[in-house]
Coordinates of C-alpha atoms in Angstrom, one line a residue:
X1 CA 151.0 51.5 207.2
X2 CA 147.8 52.3 205.5
X3 CA 146.7 49.5 203.1
X4 CA 147.1 50.4 199.5
X5 CA 143.3 50.6 198.8
X6 CA 143.0 53.3 201.6
X7 CA 145.8 55.6 200.5
X8 CA 143.9 58.7 199.8
X9 CA 144.2 59.7 196.1
X10 CA 144.2 63.2 194.8
X11 CA 140.5 62.8 193.9
X12 CA 137.9 61.3 196.3
X13 CA 137.4 58.3 194.1
X14 CA 139.5 55.5 192.4
X15 CA 139.3 53.6 189.2
X16 CA 138.4 50.0 189.7
X17 CA 141.3 48.1 188.0
X18 CA 139.9 44.6 187.6
X19 CA 136.1 44.6 187.8
X20 CA 134.6 41.2 188.7
X21 CA 131.2 40.3 187.3
X22 CA 128.5 39.9 190.0
X23 CA 128.1 36.2 189.4
X24 CA 131.9 35.6 189.6
X25 CA 132.5 37.3 192.9
X26 CA 133.5 35.1 195.9
X27 CA 130.5 33.5 197.6
X28 CA 130.1 34.7 201.2
X29 CA 127.5 32.3 202.5
X30 CA 130.0 30.1 204.4
X31 CA 131.3 33.1 206.3
X32 CA 127.8 34.5 207.1
X33 CA 127.2 31.8 209.7
X34 CA 123.6 32.0 211.1
X35 CA 124.9 31.2 214.6
X36 CA 127.4 34.0 214.5
X37 CA 124.8 36.6 213.4
X38 CA 122.3 35.3 216.0
X39 CA 124.8 35.6 218.8
X40 CA 125.7 39.1 217.8
X41 CA 122.0 40.0 217.7
X42 CA 121.5 38.4 221.2
X43 CA 124.3 40.5 222.7
X44 CA 122.9 43.6 221.1
X45 CA 119.4 42.9 222.5
X46 CA 121.0 42.6 226.0
X47 CA 122.5 46.1 226.0
X48 CA 120.5 48.8 227.8
X49 CA 118.6 51.4 226.0
X50 CA 117.2 53.2 229.0
X51 CA 113.8 53.0 227.3
X52 CA 114.7 55.6 224.7
X53 CA 113.2 55.3 221.2
X54 CA 114.0 57.4 218.1
X55 CA 110.9 59.0 216.7
X56 CA 112.2 61.1 213.9
X57 CA 114.5 63.8 212.6
X58 CA 115.3 66.9 214.6
X59 CA 114.5 69.0 211.5
X60 CA 110.9 67.7 211.7
X61 CA 110.4 69.8 214.9
X62 CA 109.8 72.9 212.9
X63 CA 106.7 74.6 211.6
X64 CA 103.3 74.4 213.1
X65 CA 102.7 70.6 213.3
X66 CA 104.1 68.2 215.9
X67 CA 106.2 65.1 215.1
X68 CA 104.0 62.1 215.6
X69 CA 104.6 58.4 215.7
X70 CA 103.0 55.2 217.2
X71 CA 105.6 53.5 219.4
X72 CA 104.6 50.0 220.2
X73 CA 101.0 51.0 219.7
X74 CA 101.2 54.2 221.8
X75 CA 100.4 57.4 220.1
X76 CA 103.2 59.9 220.8
X77 CA 103.5 63.5 219.8
X78 CA 106.6 65.7 220.0
X79 CA 106.9 69.4 219.4
X80 CA 109.3 72.3 220.1
X81 CA 108.4 74.6 222.8
X82 CA 108.8 78.4 222.8
X83 CA 112.2 77.9 224.5
X84 CA 113.3 75.6 221.6
X85 CA 113.3 72.5 223.7
X86 CA 111.4 69.4 222.7
X87 CA 108.2 68.5 224.5
X88 CA 106.5 65.0 224.2
X89 CA 103.6 63.1 225.5
X90 CA 100.6 60.9 224.5
X91 CA 99.0 61.7 221.2
X92 CA 95.5 61.3 222.6
X93 CA 93.8 64.5 223.9
X94 CA 92.7 63.9 227.5
X95 CA 89.4 65.7 226.9
X96 CA 87.6 63.6 224.2
X97 CA 90.5 61.7 222.6
X98 CA 91.2 63.9 219.6
X99 CA 94.4 63.0 217.6
X100 CA 96.9 65.5 218.7
X101 CA 99.1 64.6 215.8
X102 CA 96.7 66.6 213.7
X103 CA 96.7 69.6 216.0
X104 CA 98.8 72.8 215.3
X105 CA 101.6 74.3 217.4
X106 CA 101.2 77.9 218.2
X107 CA 104.0 79.8 219.9
X108 CA 105.4 76.6 221.4
X109 CA 102.0 75.4 222.6
X110 CA 100.1 72.4 221.1
X111 CA 96.5 73.4 220.7
X112 CA 93.9 70.6 220.2
X113 CA 92.0 71.3 217.0
X114 CA 88.7 69.8 218.4
X115 CA 88.1 72.0 221.4
X116 CA 91.2 74.2 221.9
X117 CA 92.7 72.4 224.9
X118 CA 96.2 73.9 225.0
X119 CA 99.3 71.9 226.1
X120 CA 102.6 73.6 227.0
X121 CA 104.5 70.4 227.7
X122 CA 103.6 70.2 231.4
X123 CA 101.1 68.0 233.2
X124 CA 97.5 69.2 232.5
X125 CA 94.0 67.8 232.6
X126 CA 95.2 64.2 232.9
X127 CA 97.8 64.6 230.1
X128 CA 101.3 63.6 231.4
X129 CA 104.5 64.5 229.5
X130 CA 107.1 62.0 228.4
X131 CA 110.9 62.6 228.6
X132 CA 112.2 63.9 225.2
X133 CA 115.7 64.5 223.9
X134 CA 116.9 66.2 220.7
X135 CA 120.5 65.3 219.9
X136 CA 120.7 67.8 217.0
X137 CA 120.1 65.1 214.3
X138 CA 117.4 62.8 215.8
X139 CA 114.6 63.2 218.4
X140 CA 114.1 60.5 221.1
X141 CA 111.3 59.8 223.5
X142 CA 111.5 57.7 226.7
X143 CA 108.7 55.2 227.2
X144 CA 109.3 53.3 230.4
X145 CA 106.1 51.4 230.1
X146 CA 107.1 50.0 226.8
X147 CA 110.8 49.5 227.4
X148 CA 110.6 48.0 230.9
X149 CA 114.3 48.7 231.6
X150 CA 116.0 50.9 234.2
X151 CA 115.4 54.4 232.8
X152 CA 118.3 56.6 231.8
X153 CA 118.3 60.4 231.9
X154 CA 119.3 60.6 228.3
X155 CA 119.8 58.2 225.4
X156 CA 123.2 56.8 224.5
X157 CA 123.8 58.8 221.3
X158 CA 126.6 57.4 219.2
X159 CA 129.6 59.5 218.6
X160 CA 129.3 61.5 215.4
X161 CA 131.4 64.0 213.4
X162 CA 130.7 67.6 214.1
X163 CA 127.3 68.1 212.6
X164 CA 128.1 71.7 211.8
X165 CA 131.0 70.6 209.6
X166 CA 129.3 67.7 208.0
X167 CA 126.3 66.9 205.7
X168 CA 123.4 65.2 207.4
X169 CA 120.4 63.3 206.0
X170 CA 117.7 61.3 207.7
X171 CA 115.8 58.5 205.9
X172 CA 112.6 57.0 207.3
X173 CA 110.8 53.9 206.2
X174 CA 108.5 51.2 207.5
X175 CA 108.5 47.4 207.3
X176 CA 106.4 44.5 208.3
X177 CA 108.8 43.0 210.8
X178 CA 110.2 43.5 214.3
X179 CA 113.2 45.6 215.3
X180 CA 115.3 42.5 215.7
X181 CA 114.9 41.8 212.0
X182 CA 116.3 45.2 211.1
X183 CA 119.2 44.8 213.5
X184 CA 119.9 41.3 212.1
X185 CA 120.0 42.7 208.6
X186 CA 122.7 45.2 209.7
X187 CA 124.7 42.5 211.5
X188 CA 125.0 40.6 208.2
X189 CA 127.5 42.7 206.2
X190 CA 128.3 39.7 204.0
X191 CA 125.1 40.3 201.9
X192 CA 126.2 43.7 200.7
X193 CA 127.9 43.2 197.3
X194 CA 125.5 40.3 196.4
X195 CA 122.2 42.0 197.4
X196 CA 123.2 45.6 196.6
X197 CA 125.5 45.4 193.5
X198 CA 124.4 48.8 192.4
X199 CA 126.0 50.3 195.5
X200 CA 128.8 48.0 196.8
X201 CA 131.5 46.0 195.1
X202 CA 134.7 44.2 196.2
X203 CA 133.3 43.6 199.7
X204 CA 135.4 41.5 202.2
X205 CA 134.5 41.1 205.8
X206 CA 138.0 41.4 207.5
X207 CA 136.9 41.1 211.1
X208 CA 133.9 39.7 212.9
X209 CA 133.0 38.4 216.5
X210 CA 134.9 35.2 217.2
X211 CA 137.2 35.7 214.2
X212 CA 139.3 38.6 215.4
X213 CA 139.7 37.7 219.1
X214 CA 136.4 39.1 220.3
X215 CA 133.5 37.2 221.7
X216 CA 134.5 33.6 220.9
X217 CA 131.9 30.9 221.1
X218 CA 133.0 29.5 224.4
X219 CA 132.7 33.0 226.0
X220 CA 129.2 33.3 224.6
X221 CA 128.2 29.9 226.1
X222 CA 129.6 30.9 229.5
X223 CA 127.6 34.1 229.4
X224 CA 130.7 36.2 230.0
X225 CA 130.1 38.6 227.2
X226 CA 127.9 40.9 229.2
X227 CA 130.9 42.9 230.5
X228 CA 132.3 43.5 227.0
X229 CA 132.0 46.9 225.3
X230 CA 130.0 46.9 222.1
X231 CA 132.9 48.4 220.1
X232 CA 134.8 45.1 220.7
X233 CA 131.8 43.2 219.2
X234 CA 132.3 44.5 215.7
X235 CA 132.2 43.6 212.1
X236 CA 135.0 45.3 209.9
X237 CA 134.4 45.4 206.2
X238 CA 136.6 46.5 203.3
X239 CA 134.2 47.7 200.5
X240 CA 134.1 50.0 197.6
X241 CA 131.1 52.3 197.1
X242 CA 130.1 52.6 193.4
X243 CA 130.1 56.1 191.9
X244 CA 129.6 55.4 188.2
X245 CA 131.0 52.7 185.9
X246 CA 134.4 51.8 187.2
X247 CA 134.7 54.7 189.6
X248 CA 134.6 53.7 193.2
X249 CA 135.4 54.9 196.7
X250 CA 137.2 52.2 198.7
X251 CA 136.8 52.4 202.5
X252 CA 137.0 50.3 205.6
X253 CA 133.7 50.4 207.6
X254 CA 133.0 49.0 211.0
X255 CA 129.6 47.9 212.3
X256 CA 128.7 47.9 216.0
X257 CA 125.4 47.6 217.8
X258 CA 125.5 49.9 220.9
X259 CA 121.9 49.1 221.8
X260 CA 119.0 46.7 221.2
X261 CA 117.5 48.7 218.3
X262 CA 120.6 50.5 216.9
X263 CA 123.4 49.6 214.6
X264 CA 126.1 52.1 213.7
X265 CA 128.4 51.9 210.6
X266 CA 131.5 54.1 210.9
X267 CA 134.1 54.6 208.2
X268 CA 137.4 54.2 209.8
X269 CA 139.8 54.3 206.9
X270 CA 139.6 55.8 203.4
X271 CA 137.6 58.7 202.0
X272 CA 135.2 60.2 204.6
X273 CA 136.9 58.6 207.6
X274 CA 134.8 59.4 210.6
X275 CA 131.5 59.5 208.8
X276 CA 128.7 57.5 210.3
X277 CA 125.4 55.8 209.4
X278 CA 123.1 55.2 212.3
X279 CA 120.3 52.8 211.8
X280 CA 117.5 52.9 214.5
X281 CA 114.6 50.5 214.6
X282 CA 111.5 51.7 216.4
X283 CA 108.5 49.3 217.0
X284 CA 105.2 50.6 215.8
X285 CA 101.7 49.3 216.2
X286 CA 100.5 46.3 214.3
X287 CA 98.9 46.6 210.9
X288 CA 95.3 45.7 210.1
X289 CA 96.2 42.0 210.0
X290 CA 98.0 42.0 213.3
X291 CA 101.5 41.9 211.7
X292 CA 104.2 43.9 213.5
X293 CA 105.5 47.1 211.9
X294 CA 108.9 48.7 212.5
X295 CA 110.1 52.2 211.6
X296 CA 113.6 52.4 210.2
X297 CA 115.0 55.8 211.0
X298 CA 118.5 56.2 209.6
X299 CA 120.8 59.1 210.1
X300 CA 123.8 59.7 207.8
X301 CA 126.4 62.2 208.9
X302 CA 129.0 62.5 206.2
X303 CA 132.3 64.3 206.9
X304 CA 135.7 64.9 205.2
X305 CA 138.8 66.9 205.9
X306 CA 139.3 67.6 202.2
X307 CA 139.3 71.4 201.5
X308 CA 136.7 70.9 198.8
X309 CA 134.2 69.4 201.3
X310 CA 133.3 73.0 202.3
X311 CA 131.5 73.2 199.0
X312 CA 129.6 70.0 199.8
X313 CA 128.4 71.6 203.0
X314 CA 127.2 74.6 201.2
X315 CA 125.3 72.3 198.8
X316 CA 123.7 70.3 201.7
X317 CA 120.1 71.3 200.8
X318 CA 120.8 69.6 197.4
X319 CA 122.9 66.7 198.7
X320 CA 120.6 65.7 201.6
X321 CA 117.7 64.6 199.3
X322 CA 120.2 62.7 197.1
X323 CA 121.6 60.9 200.2
X324 CA 118.0 60.1 201.3
X325 CA 117.3 58.6 197.9
X326 CA 120.4 56.4 198.1
X327 CA 119.3 55.2 201.5
X328 CA 115.8 54.5 200.3
X329 CA 117.1 52.4 197.4
X330 CA 119.1 50.3 199.8
X331 CA 116.3 50.0 202.3
X332 CA 113.9 48.9 199.6
X333 CA 116.0 45.7 199.5
X334 CA 116.9 45.5 203.1
X335 CA 113.4 45.9 204.3
X336 CA 112.4 42.9 202.1
X337 CA 115.3 41.0 203.8
X338 CA 113.9 42.0 207.3
X339 CA 110.3 41.2 206.3
X340 CA 111.3 37.9 204.9
X341 CA 113.2 37.1 208.1
X342 CA 110.2 37.9 210.2
X343 CA 107.8 35.9 208.0
X344 CA 110.0 32.8 208.3
X345 CA 110.4 33.3 212.0
X346 CA 106.7 33.8 212.6
X347 CA 105.9 30.5 210.7
X348 CA 108.6 28.5 212.3
X349 CA 110.6 28.1 209.1
X350 CA 113.7 30.3 209.8
X351 CA 116.8 28.3 208.9
X352 CA 119.3 27.5 211.7
X353 CA 122.6 25.7 212.0
X354 CA 126.1 26.8 211.4

């Protein structure tokens, strides 16, 4: 039987019956055990990525400019060839080092704006291509030198709703931290209603590793968790998204970490069941002070089987910027969480214990 909060009402939202003030909600610090979060992070870091890194949104591979990003200090450019497929490679022109990120794309060919050296995505003049993959929402590049893992032919793209029947938005931001700090933020669902009261209320973590029969502490110590599937290593959360005033959308969401730099939140019950939020953390080069920088590239794919959702799809050009704004507001706070975590780690002051 579906729990009462998840029985779908006639409208896509509910009226919060007994609002609880922010300072009177139940504290969650006892449940958000540092050791539990740290072990979940360690297991995520041990999962293979095949050396694939998310570099941006698929929609960015349009127009006459390449998509460019520094991945672990390596300049990378990606563009769409005449056949529609993505091409990728170093962002340094092999002739005299021009920044290919500033060069135009003409008929599927990247043309260096310094001297006209043209690249069609194949090896040429010392320039060697990198494997690239466009999954329809995000663009990935494989950097074996950076990842150091056994390469995979394609990235492990999380399962998503049919993009053609959903509404998609991609947020991109940058923080002074490392990818593990971003992943750790997402593996701490207990902070949601305390740190983001403008978006989340009535949050309860109803399942976590070691609390619902998955990955108990003894198993971790034995090192036996390596054979477990990441979808068994999950955090389940009952939470209501705020709409306005007392209007909320109650859902159950499940967080998993399918790779070392990826966390997926999937709505499993309630309005929008099947919708996903994919958070990818890509290491960048250091800043001018030598501090690490990480790009947060987050894809939201919203779906619903309500008949009226067809109107939402038609309004996607309007809804997508609103979705990005909502993600940006959350990440304004969550990047401060990740940056604070890195700062304390880098100075040997990060708290431990149970």
